[in-house]
PDB file of N, CA, C and O in Angstrom:
ATOM      1  N   MET Y   1       0.845  -1.179   0.000  1.00 62.00           N
ATOM      2  CA  MET Y   1       0.000   0.000   0.000  1.00 62.00           C
ATOM      3  C   MET Y   1       0.892   1.244   0.000  1.00 62.00           C
ATOM      4  O   MET Y   1       1.828   1.342   0.776  1.00 62.00           O
ATOM      5  N   PRO Y   2       0.594   2.204  -0.900  1.00 72.00           N
ATOM      6  CA  PRO Y   2       1.422   3.403  -0.957  1.00 72.00           C
ATOM      7  C   PRO Y   2       1.238   4.275   0.290  1.00 72.00           C
ATOM      8  O   PRO Y   2       0.206   4.212   0.961  1.00 72.00           O
ATOM      9  N   PRO Y   3       2.242   5.086   0.608  1.00 84.00           N
ATOM     10  CA  PRO Y   3       2.133   5.958   1.774  1.00 84.00           C
ATOM     11  C   PRO Y   3       0.988   6.962   1.629  1.00 84.00           C
ATOM     12  O   PRO Y   3       0.585   7.320   0.511  1.00 84.00           O
ATOM     13  N   LEU Y   4       0.511   7.398   2.754  1.00 88.00           N
ATOM     14  CA  LEU Y   4      -0.615   8.337   2.777  1.00 88.00           C
ATOM     15  C   LEU Y   4      -0.276   9.644   2.059  1.00 88.00           C
ATOM     16  O   LEU Y   4      -1.121  10.229   1.390  1.00 88.00           O
ATOM     17  N   TRP Y   5       0.969  10.084   2.173  1.00 87.00           N
ATOM     18  CA  TRP Y   5       1.353  11.332   1.517  1.00 87.00           C
ATOM     19  C   TRP Y   5       1.231  11.232   0.010  1.00 87.00           C
ATOM     20  O   TRP Y   5       0.832  12.187  -0.651  1.00 87.00           O
ATOM     21  N   MET Y   6       1.573  10.080  -0.536  1.00 89.00           N
ATOM     22  CA  MET Y   6       1.493   9.929  -1.988  1.00 89.00           C
ATOM     23  C   MET Y   6       0.041   9.811  -2.466  1.00 89.00           C
ATOM     24  O   MET Y   6      -0.292  10.269  -3.551  1.00 89.00           O
ATOM     25  N   LEU Y   7      -0.807   9.214  -1.643  1.00 91.00           N
ATOM     26  CA  LEU Y   7      -2.232   9.182  -1.983  1.00 91.00           C
ATOM     27  C   LEU Y   7      -2.813  10.595  -1.977  1.00 91.00           C
ATOM     28  O   LEU Y   7      -3.588  10.966  -2.870  1.00 91.00           O
ATOM     29  N   LEU Y   8      -2.443  11.377  -0.972  1.00 92.00           N
ATOM     30  CA  LEU Y   8      -2.898  12.766  -0.898  1.00 92.00           C
ATOM     31  C   LEU Y   8      -2.362  13.571  -2.080  1.00 92.00           C
ATOM     32  O   LEU Y   8      -3.063  14.422  -2.632  1.00 92.00           O
ATOM     33  N   CYS Y   9      -1.145  13.285  -2.468  1.00 93.00           N
ATOM     34  CA  CYS Y   9      -0.534  13.946  -3.620  1.00 93.00           C
ATOM     35  C   CYS Y   9      -1.323  13.648  -4.901  1.00 93.00           C
ATOM     36  O   CYS Y   9      -1.619  14.549  -5.674  1.00 93.00           O
ATOM     37  N   GLY Y  10      -1.667  12.397  -5.106  1.00 93.00           N
ATOM     38  CA  GLY Y  10      -2.440  12.022  -6.290  1.00 93.00           C
ATOM     39  C   GLY Y  10      -3.832  12.621  -6.296  1.00 93.00           C
ATOM     40  O   GLY Y  10      -4.316  13.089  -7.331  1.00 93.00           O
ATOM     41  N   LEU Y  11      -4.472  12.634  -5.130  1.00 95.00           N
ATOM     42  CA  LEU Y  11      -5.814  13.210  -5.027  1.00 95.00           C
ATOM     43  C   LEU Y  11      -5.788  14.709  -5.293  1.00 95.00           C
ATOM     44  O   LEU Y  11      -6.627  15.227  -6.038  1.00 95.00           O
ATOM     45  N   SER Y  12      -4.846  15.414  -4.706  1.00 96.00           N
ATOM     46  CA  SER Y  12      -4.790  16.861  -4.910  1.00 96.00           C
ATOM     47  C   SER Y  12      -4.390  17.201  -6.349  1.00 96.00           C
ATOM     48  O   SER Y  12      -4.855  18.203  -6.895  1.00 96.00           O
ATOM     49  N   GLY Y  13      -3.558  16.378  -6.963  1.00 95.00           N
ATOM     50  CA  GLY Y  13      -3.234  16.593  -8.368  1.00 95.00           C
ATOM     51  C   GLY Y  13      -4.437  16.410  -9.271  1.00 95.00           C
ATOM     52  O   GLY Y  13      -4.637  17.175 -10.222  1.00 95.00           O
ATOM     53  N   THR Y  14      -5.250  15.418  -8.952  1.00 96.00           N
ATOM     54  CA  THR Y  14      -6.479  15.190  -9.717  1.00 96.00           C
ATOM     55  C   THR Y  14      -7.450  16.351  -9.548  1.00 96.00           C
ATOM     56  O   THR Y  14      -8.066  16.807 -10.524  1.00 96.00           O
ATOM     57  N   ILE Y  15      -7.580  16.851  -8.325  1.00 96.00           N
ATOM     58  CA  ILE Y  15      -8.459  17.995  -8.077  1.00 96.00           C
ATOM     59  C   ILE Y  15      -7.950  19.225  -8.826  1.00 96.00           C
ATOM     60  O   ILE Y  15      -8.748  20.010  -9.359  1.00 96.00           O
ATOM     61  N   ALA Y  16      -6.628  19.402  -8.879  1.00 95.00           N
ATOM     62  CA  ALA Y  16      -6.062  20.549  -9.599  1.00 95.00           C
ATOM     63  C   ALA Y  16      -6.397  20.477 -11.088  1.00 95.00           C
ATOM     64  O   ALA Y  16      -6.741  21.492 -11.709  1.00 95.00           O
ATOM     65  N   VAL Y  17      -6.295  19.297 -11.670  1.00 96.00           N
ATOM     66  CA  VAL Y  17      -6.610  19.139 -13.096  1.00 96.00           C
ATOM     67  C   VAL Y  17      -8.094  19.406 -13.348  1.00 96.00           C
ATOM     68  O   VAL Y  17      -8.454  20.123 -14.288  1.00 96.00           O
ATOM     69  N   ILE Y  18      -8.960  18.869 -12.499  1.00 96.00           N
ATOM     70  CA  ILE Y  18     -10.400  19.074 -12.673  1.00 96.00           C
ATOM     71  C   ILE Y  18     -10.767  20.543 -12.511  1.00 96.00           C
ATOM     72  O   ILE Y  18     -11.563  21.090 -13.286  1.00 96.00           O
ATOM     73  N   SER Y  19     -10.176  21.218 -11.518  1.00 95.00           N
ATOM     74  CA  SER Y  19     -10.503  22.628 -11.320  1.00 95.00           C
ATOM     75  C   SER Y  19      -9.951  23.491 -12.449  1.00 95.00           C
ATOM     76  O   SER Y  19     -10.567  24.504 -12.816  1.00 95.00           O
ATOM     77  N   GLU Y  20      -8.826  23.116 -13.002  1.00 94.00           N
ATOM     78  CA  GLU Y  20      -8.303  23.877 -14.136  1.00 94.00           C
ATOM     79  C   GLU Y  20      -9.181  23.689 -15.368  1.00 94.00           C
ATOM     80  O   GLU Y  20      -9.380  24.631 -16.152  1.00 94.00           O
ATOM     81  N   LEU Y  21      -9.730  22.494 -15.556  1.00 94.00           N
ATOM     82  CA  LEU Y  21     -10.687  22.281 -16.649  1.00 94.00           C
ATOM     83  C   LEU Y  21     -11.959  23.103 -16.426  1.00 94.00           C
ATOM     84  O   LEU Y  21     -12.527  23.656 -17.377  1.00 94.00           O
ATOM     85  N   GLY Y  22     -12.410  23.191 -15.174  1.00 90.00           N
ATOM     86  CA  GLY Y  22     -13.573  24.023 -14.862  1.00 90.00           C
ATOM     87  C   GLY Y  22     -13.307  25.497 -15.115  1.00 90.00           C
ATOM     88  O   GLY Y  22     -14.169  26.222 -15.613  1.00 90.00           O
ATOM     89  N   ASN Y  23     -12.110  25.945 -14.781  1.00 89.00           N
ATOM     90  CA  ASN Y  23     -11.742  27.342 -15.034  1.00 89.00           C
ATOM     91  C   ASN Y  23     -11.670  27.626 -16.531  1.00 89.00           C
ATOM     92  O   ASN Y  23     -12.119  28.667 -16.998  1.00 89.00           O
ATOM     93  N   ARG Y  24     -11.122  26.690 -17.290  1.00 91.00           N
ATOM     94  CA  ARG Y  24     -11.051  26.858 -18.743  1.00 91.00           C
ATOM     95  C   ARG Y  24     -12.447  26.890 -19.353  1.00 91.00           C
ATOM     96  O   ARG Y  24     -12.733  27.695 -20.240  1.00 91.00           O
ATOM     97  N   ARG Y  25     -13.319  26.028 -18.844  1.00 88.00           N
ATOM     98  CA  ARG Y  25     -14.693  25.996 -19.341  1.00 88.00           C
ATOM     99  C   ARG Y  25     -15.413  27.312 -19.033  1.00 88.00           C
ATOM    100  O   ARG Y  25     -16.175  27.837 -19.837  1.00 88.00           O
ATOM    101  N   ARG Y  26     -15.144  27.860 -17.820  1.00 86.00           N
ATOM    102  CA  ARG Y  26     -15.772  29.129 -17.448  1.00 86.00           C
ATOM    103  C   ARG Y  26     -15.258  30.269 -18.315  1.00 86.00           C
ATOM    104  O   ARG Y  26     -16.019  31.149 -18.717  1.00 86.00           O
ATOM    105  N   ASN Y  27     -13.970  30.267 -18.627  1.00 84.00           N
ATOM    106  CA  ASN Y  27     -13.403  31.337 -19.442  1.00 84.00           C
ATOM    107  C   ASN Y  27     -13.860  31.281 -20.892  1.00 84.00           C
ATOM    108  O   ASN Y  27     -13.880  32.312 -21.561  1.00 84.00           O
ATOM    109  N   ASN Y  28     -14.233  30.115 -21.375  1.00 85.00           N
ATOM    110  CA  ASN Y  28     -14.646  29.957 -22.768  1.00 85.00           C
ATOM    111  C   ASN Y  28     -16.158  29.833 -22.942  1.00 85.00           C
ATOM    112  O   ASN Y  28     -16.604  29.360 -23.986  1.00 85.00           O
ATOM    113  N   ARG Y  29     -16.932  30.269 -21.970  1.00 84.00           N
ATOM    114  CA  ARG Y  29     -18.390  30.133 -22.090  1.00 84.00           C
ATOM    115  C   ARG Y  29     -18.948  31.103 -23.135  1.00 84.00           C
ATOM    116  O   ARG Y  29     -18.386  32.165 -23.389  1.00 84.00           O
ATOM    117  N   ARG Y  30     -20.056  30.716 -23.704  1.00 84.00           N
ATOM    118  CA  ARG Y  30     -20.675  31.536 -24.747  1.00 84.00           C
ATOM    119  C   ARG Y  30     -21.437  32.704 -24.156  1.00 84.00           C
ATOM    120  O   ARG Y  30     -21.344  33.824 -24.634  1.00 84.00           O
ATOM    121  N   ASP Y  31     -22.221  32.440 -23.109  1.00 82.00           N
ATOM    122  CA  ASP Y  31     -23.024  33.490 -22.486  1.00 82.00           C
ATOM    123  C   ASP Y  31     -22.210  34.107 -21.350  1.00 82.00           C
ATOM    124  O   ASP Y  31     -22.085  33.539 -20.271  1.00 82.00           O
ATOM    125  N   ILE Y  32     -21.640  35.275 -21.588  1.00 74.00           N
ATOM    126  CA  ILE Y  32     -20.771  35.921 -20.614  1.00 74.00           C
ATOM    127  C   ILE Y  32     -21.527  36.334 -19.349  1.00 74.00           C
ATOM    128  O   ILE Y  32     -20.938  36.480 -18.275  1.00 74.00           O
ATOM    129  N   GLU Y  33     -22.832  36.489 -19.463  1.00 77.00           N
ATOM    130  CA  GLU Y  33     -23.657  36.876 -18.312  1.00 77.00           C
ATOM    131  C   GLU Y  33     -23.993  35.700 -17.407  1.00 77.00           C
ATOM    132  O   GLU Y  33     -24.514  35.886 -16.309  1.00 77.00           O
ATOM    133  N   ASP Y  34     -23.710  34.496 -17.851  1.00 75.00           N
ATOM    134  CA  ASP Y  34     -24.001  33.297 -17.066  1.00 75.00           C
ATOM    135  C   ASP Y  34     -22.852  33.061 -16.081  1.00 75.00           C
ATOM    136  O   ASP Y  34     -21.879  32.400 -16.385  1.00 75.00           O
ATOM    137  N   VAL Y  35     -22.996  33.646 -14.895  1.00 75.00           N
ATOM    138  CA  VAL Y  35     -21.906  33.579 -13.919  1.00 75.00           C
ATOM    139  C   VAL Y  35     -22.008  32.299 -13.099  1.00 75.00           C
ATOM    140  O   VAL Y  35     -23.068  31.720 -12.933  1.00 75.00           O
ATOM    141  N   GLY Y  36     -20.890  31.859 -12.586  1.00 77.00           N
ATOM    142  CA  GLY Y  36     -20.838  30.674 -11.740  1.00 77.00           C
ATOM    143  C   GLY Y  36     -20.545  31.060 -10.300  1.00 77.00           C
ATOM    144  O   GLY Y  36     -20.363  32.233  -9.969  1.00 77.00           O
ATOM    145  N   PHE Y  37     -20.464  30.055  -9.451  1.00 83.00           N
ATOM    146  CA  PHE Y  37     -20.220  30.336  -8.042  1.00 83.00           C
ATOM    147  C   PHE Y  37     -18.946  29.685  -7.520  1.00 83.00           C
ATOM    148  O   PHE Y  37     -18.552  29.920  -6.383  1.00 83.00           O
ATOM    149  N   MET Y  38     -18.277  28.882  -8.347  1.00 84.00           N
ATOM    150  CA  MET Y  38     -17.076  28.191  -7.883  1.00 84.00           C
ATOM    151  C   MET Y  38     -15.842  29.048  -8.101  1.00 84.00           C
ATOM    152  O   MET Y  38     -15.607  29.523  -9.207  1.00 84.00           O
ATOM    153  N   PRO Y  39     -15.024  29.229  -7.062  1.00 89.00           N
ATOM    154  CA  PRO Y  39     -13.767  29.962  -7.240  1.00 89.00           C
ATOM    155  C   PRO Y  39     -12.676  29.035  -7.774  1.00 89.00           C
ATOM    156  O   PRO Y  39     -11.814  28.554  -7.036  1.00 89.00           O
ATOM    157  N   TRP Y  40     -12.708  28.753  -9.078  1.00 87.00           N
ATOM    158  CA  TRP Y  40     -11.832  27.742  -9.651  1.00 87.00           C
ATOM    159  C   TRP Y  40     -10.354  28.061  -9.469  1.00 87.00           C
ATOM    160  O   TRP Y  40      -9.544  27.164  -9.235  1.00 87.00           O
ATOM    161  N   SER Y  41      -9.983  29.326  -9.566  1.00 90.00           N
ATOM    162  CA  SER Y  41      -8.564  29.660  -9.414  1.00 90.00           C
ATOM    163  C   SER Y  41      -8.085  29.419  -7.991  1.00 90.00           C
ATOM    164  O   SER Y  41      -6.955  28.973  -7.770  1.00 90.00           O
ATOM    165  N   THR Y  42      -8.933  29.674  -7.000  1.00 93.00           N
ATOM    166  CA  THR Y  42      -8.570  29.406  -5.607  1.00 93.00           C
ATOM    167  C   THR Y  42      -8.482  27.910  -5.352  1.00 93.00           C
ATOM    168  O   THR Y  42      -7.559  27.448  -4.662  1.00 93.00           O
ATOM    169  N   VAL Y  43      -9.400  27.149  -5.905  1.00 94.00           N
ATOM    170  CA  VAL Y  43      -9.364  25.690  -5.756  1.00 94.00           C
ATOM    171  C   VAL Y  43      -8.089  25.137  -6.394  1.00 94.00           C
ATOM    172  O   VAL Y  43      -7.418  24.274  -5.815  1.00 94.00           O
ATOM    173  N   THR Y  44      -7.720  25.656  -7.555  1.00 94.00           N
ATOM    174  CA  THR Y  44      -6.494  25.218  -8.217  1.00 94.00           C
ATOM    175  C   THR Y  44      -5.269  25.549  -7.379  1.00 94.00           C
ATOM    176  O   THR Y  44      -4.384  24.708  -7.188  1.00 94.00           O
ATOM    177  N   ALA Y  45      -5.208  26.770  -6.867  1.00 95.00           N
ATOM    178  CA  ALA Y  45      -4.046  27.185  -6.076  1.00 95.00           C
ATOM    179  C   ALA Y  45      -3.900  26.352  -4.807  1.00 95.00           C
ATOM    180  O   ALA Y  45      -2.796  25.910  -4.459  1.00 95.00           O
ATOM    181  N   MET Y  46      -4.998  26.124  -4.112  1.00 96.00           N
ATOM    182  CA  MET Y  46      -4.927  25.351  -2.865  1.00 96.00           C
ATOM    183  C   MET Y  46      -4.562  23.887  -3.127  1.00 96.00           C
ATOM    184  O   MET Y  46      -3.802  23.279  -2.375  1.00 96.00           O
ATOM    185  N   SER Y  47      -5.095  23.322  -4.209  1.00 96.00           N
ATOM    186  CA  SER Y  47      -4.772  21.925  -4.497  1.00 96.00           C
ATOM    187  C   SER Y  47      -3.329  21.781  -4.982  1.00 96.00           C
ATOM    188  O   SER Y  47      -2.672  20.787  -4.676  1.00 96.00           O
ATOM    189  N   LEU Y  48      -2.805  22.766  -5.702  1.00 95.00           N
ATOM    190  CA  LEU Y  48      -1.400  22.707  -6.101  1.00 95.00           C
ATOM    191  C   LEU Y  48      -0.470  22.888  -4.903  1.00 95.00           C
ATOM    192  O   LEU Y  48       0.595  22.269  -4.836  1.00 95.00           O
ATOM    193  N   LEU Y  49      -0.859  23.716  -3.948  1.00 96.00           N
ATOM    194  CA  LEU Y  49      -0.089  23.858  -2.710  1.00 96.00           C
ATOM    195  C   LEU Y  49      -0.079  22.545  -1.940  1.00 96.00           C
ATOM    196  O   LEU Y  49       0.976  22.090  -1.479  1.00 96.00           O
ATOM    197  N   THR Y  50      -1.230  21.916  -1.827  1.00 95.00           N
ATOM    198  CA  THR Y  50      -1.318  20.620  -1.165  1.00 95.00           C
ATOM    199  C   THR Y  50      -0.518  19.569  -1.919  1.00 95.00           C
ATOM    200  O   THR Y  50       0.156  18.729  -1.307  1.00 95.00           O
ATOM    201  N   PHE Y  51      -0.569  19.611  -3.234  1.00 95.00           N
ATOM    202  CA  PHE Y  51       0.210  18.686  -4.055  1.00 95.00           C
ATOM    203  C   PHE Y  51       1.703  18.825  -3.773  1.00 95.00           C
ATOM    204  O   PHE Y  51       2.401  17.838  -3.562  1.00 95.00           O
ATOM    205  N   GLY Y  52       2.187  20.038  -3.755  1.00 95.00           N
ATOM    206  CA  GLY Y  52       3.608  20.270  -3.536  1.00 95.00           C
ATOM    207  C   GLY Y  52       4.081  19.828  -2.165  1.00 95.00           C
ATOM    208  O   GLY Y  52       5.130  19.183  -2.024  1.00 95.00           O
ATOM    209  N   ILE Y  53       3.316  20.156  -1.145  1.00 93.00           N
ATOM    210  CA  ILE Y  53       3.697  19.787   0.216  1.00 93.00           C
ATOM    211  C   ILE Y  53       3.632  18.280   0.409  1.00 93.00           C
ATOM    212  O   ILE Y  53       4.551  17.675   0.978  1.00 93.00           O
ATOM    213  N   SER Y  54       2.562  17.649  -0.056  1.00 92.00           N
ATOM    214  CA  SER Y  54       2.447  16.203   0.124  1.00 92.00           C
ATOM    215  C   SER Y  54       3.478  15.455  -0.719  1.00 92.00           C
ATOM    216  O   SER Y  54       3.974  14.413  -0.305  1.00 92.00           O
ATOM    217  N   PHE Y  55       3.849  15.995  -1.874  1.00 91.00           N
ATOM    218  CA  PHE Y  55       4.900  15.375  -2.681  1.00 91.00           C
ATOM    219  C   PHE Y  55       6.242  15.453  -1.958  1.00 91.00           C
ATOM    220  O   PHE Y  55       7.007  14.483  -1.942  1.00 91.00           O
ATOM    221  N   ALA Y  56       6.517  16.611  -1.347  1.00 91.00           N
ATOM    222  CA  ALA Y  56       7.774  16.765  -0.610  1.00 91.00           C
ATOM    223  C   ALA Y  56       7.828  15.816   0.578  1.00 91.00           C
ATOM    224  O   ALA Y  56       8.872  15.223   0.862  1.00 91.00           O
ATOM    225  N   PHE Y  57       6.723  15.652   1.284  1.00 89.00           N
ATOM    226  CA  PHE Y  57       6.677  14.686   2.383  1.00 89.00           C
ATOM    227  C   PHE Y  57       6.784  13.255   1.852  1.00 89.00           C
ATOM    228  O   PHE Y  57       7.429  12.402   2.459  1.00 89.00           O
ATOM    229  N   GLY Y  58       6.151  12.991   0.739  1.00 86.00           N
ATOM    230  CA  GLY Y  58       6.124  11.636   0.187  1.00 86.00           C
ATOM    231  C   GLY Y  58       7.483  11.131  -0.274  1.00 86.00           C
ATOM    232  O   GLY Y  58       7.810   9.964  -0.086  1.00 86.00           O
ATOM    233  N   ILE Y  59       8.284  12.003  -0.874  1.00 86.00           N
ATOM    234  CA  ILE Y  59       9.595  11.559  -1.338  1.00 86.00           C
ATOM    235  C   ILE Y  59      10.665  11.718  -0.271  1.00 86.00           C
ATOM    236  O   ILE Y  59      11.811  11.354  -0.488  1.00 86.00           O
ATOM    237  N   GLY Y  60      10.308  12.267   0.878  1.00 81.00           N
ATOM    238  CA  GLY Y  60      11.252  12.385   1.977  1.00 81.00           C
ATOM    239  C   GLY Y  60      12.039  13.670   2.005  1.00 81.00           C
ATOM    240  O   GLY Y  60      13.008  13.782   2.756  1.00 81.00           O
ATOM    241  N   LEU Y  61      11.657  14.637   1.206  1.00 84.00           N
ATOM    242  CA  LEU Y  61      12.330  15.929   1.215  1.00 84.00           C
ATOM    243  C   LEU Y  61      12.071  16.662   2.525  1.00 84.00           C
ATOM    244  O   LEU Y  61      12.959  17.317   3.052  1.00 84.00           O
ATOM    245  N   LEU Y  62      10.865  16.557   3.027  1.00 79.00           N
ATOM    246  CA  LEU Y  62      10.489  17.086   4.334  1.00 79.00           C
ATOM    247  C   LEU Y  62      10.224  15.912   5.262  1.00 79.00           C
ATOM    248  O   LEU Y  62       9.868  14.821   4.833  1.00 79.00           O
ATOM    249  N   SER Y  63      10.359  16.148   6.546  1.00 77.00           N
ATOM    250  CA  SER Y  63      10.165  15.079   7.517  1.00 77.00           C
ATOM    251  C   SER Y  63       9.244  15.564   8.625  1.00 77.00           C
ATOM    252  O   SER Y  63       9.268  16.738   9.001  1.00 77.00           O
ATOM    253  N   THR Y  64       8.441  14.663   9.154  1.00 71.00           N
ATOM    254  CA  THR Y  64       7.552  15.011  10.260  1.00 71.00           C
ATOM    255  C   THR Y  64       8.224  14.826  11.613  1.00 71.00           C
ATOM    256  O   THR Y  64       7.687  15.216  12.621  1.00 71.00           O
ATOM    257  N   ALA Y  65       9.378  14.204  11.651  1.00 71.00           N
ATOM    258  CA  ALA Y  65      10.060  13.964  12.928  1.00 71.00           C
ATOM    259  C   ALA Y  65      11.154  14.969  13.196  1.00 71.00           C
ATOM    260  O   ALA Y  65      11.641  15.671  12.444  1.00 71.00           O
TER     261      ALA Y  65
END
C-alpha cells in the first residue's frame, strides 16, 4: 500500500486538473452573463499547494520527525 502522503498527492493533483478544466470551461463560455459560483482559481491554487507539500513529504524531502 502506498504511503498516505502519496495518496494525498495524487488526489490533490487530480483535483487541480479538474478545477483547471472548470476554469477553462468558465473562461470559454458563450453566455458571458451566465456567472458561476465556484472559485476555480482558488481551488487550483490550494490543491497545487497541497500537491507540492504532500509530494515533498512523500519523497522524503520534508520530515515530520
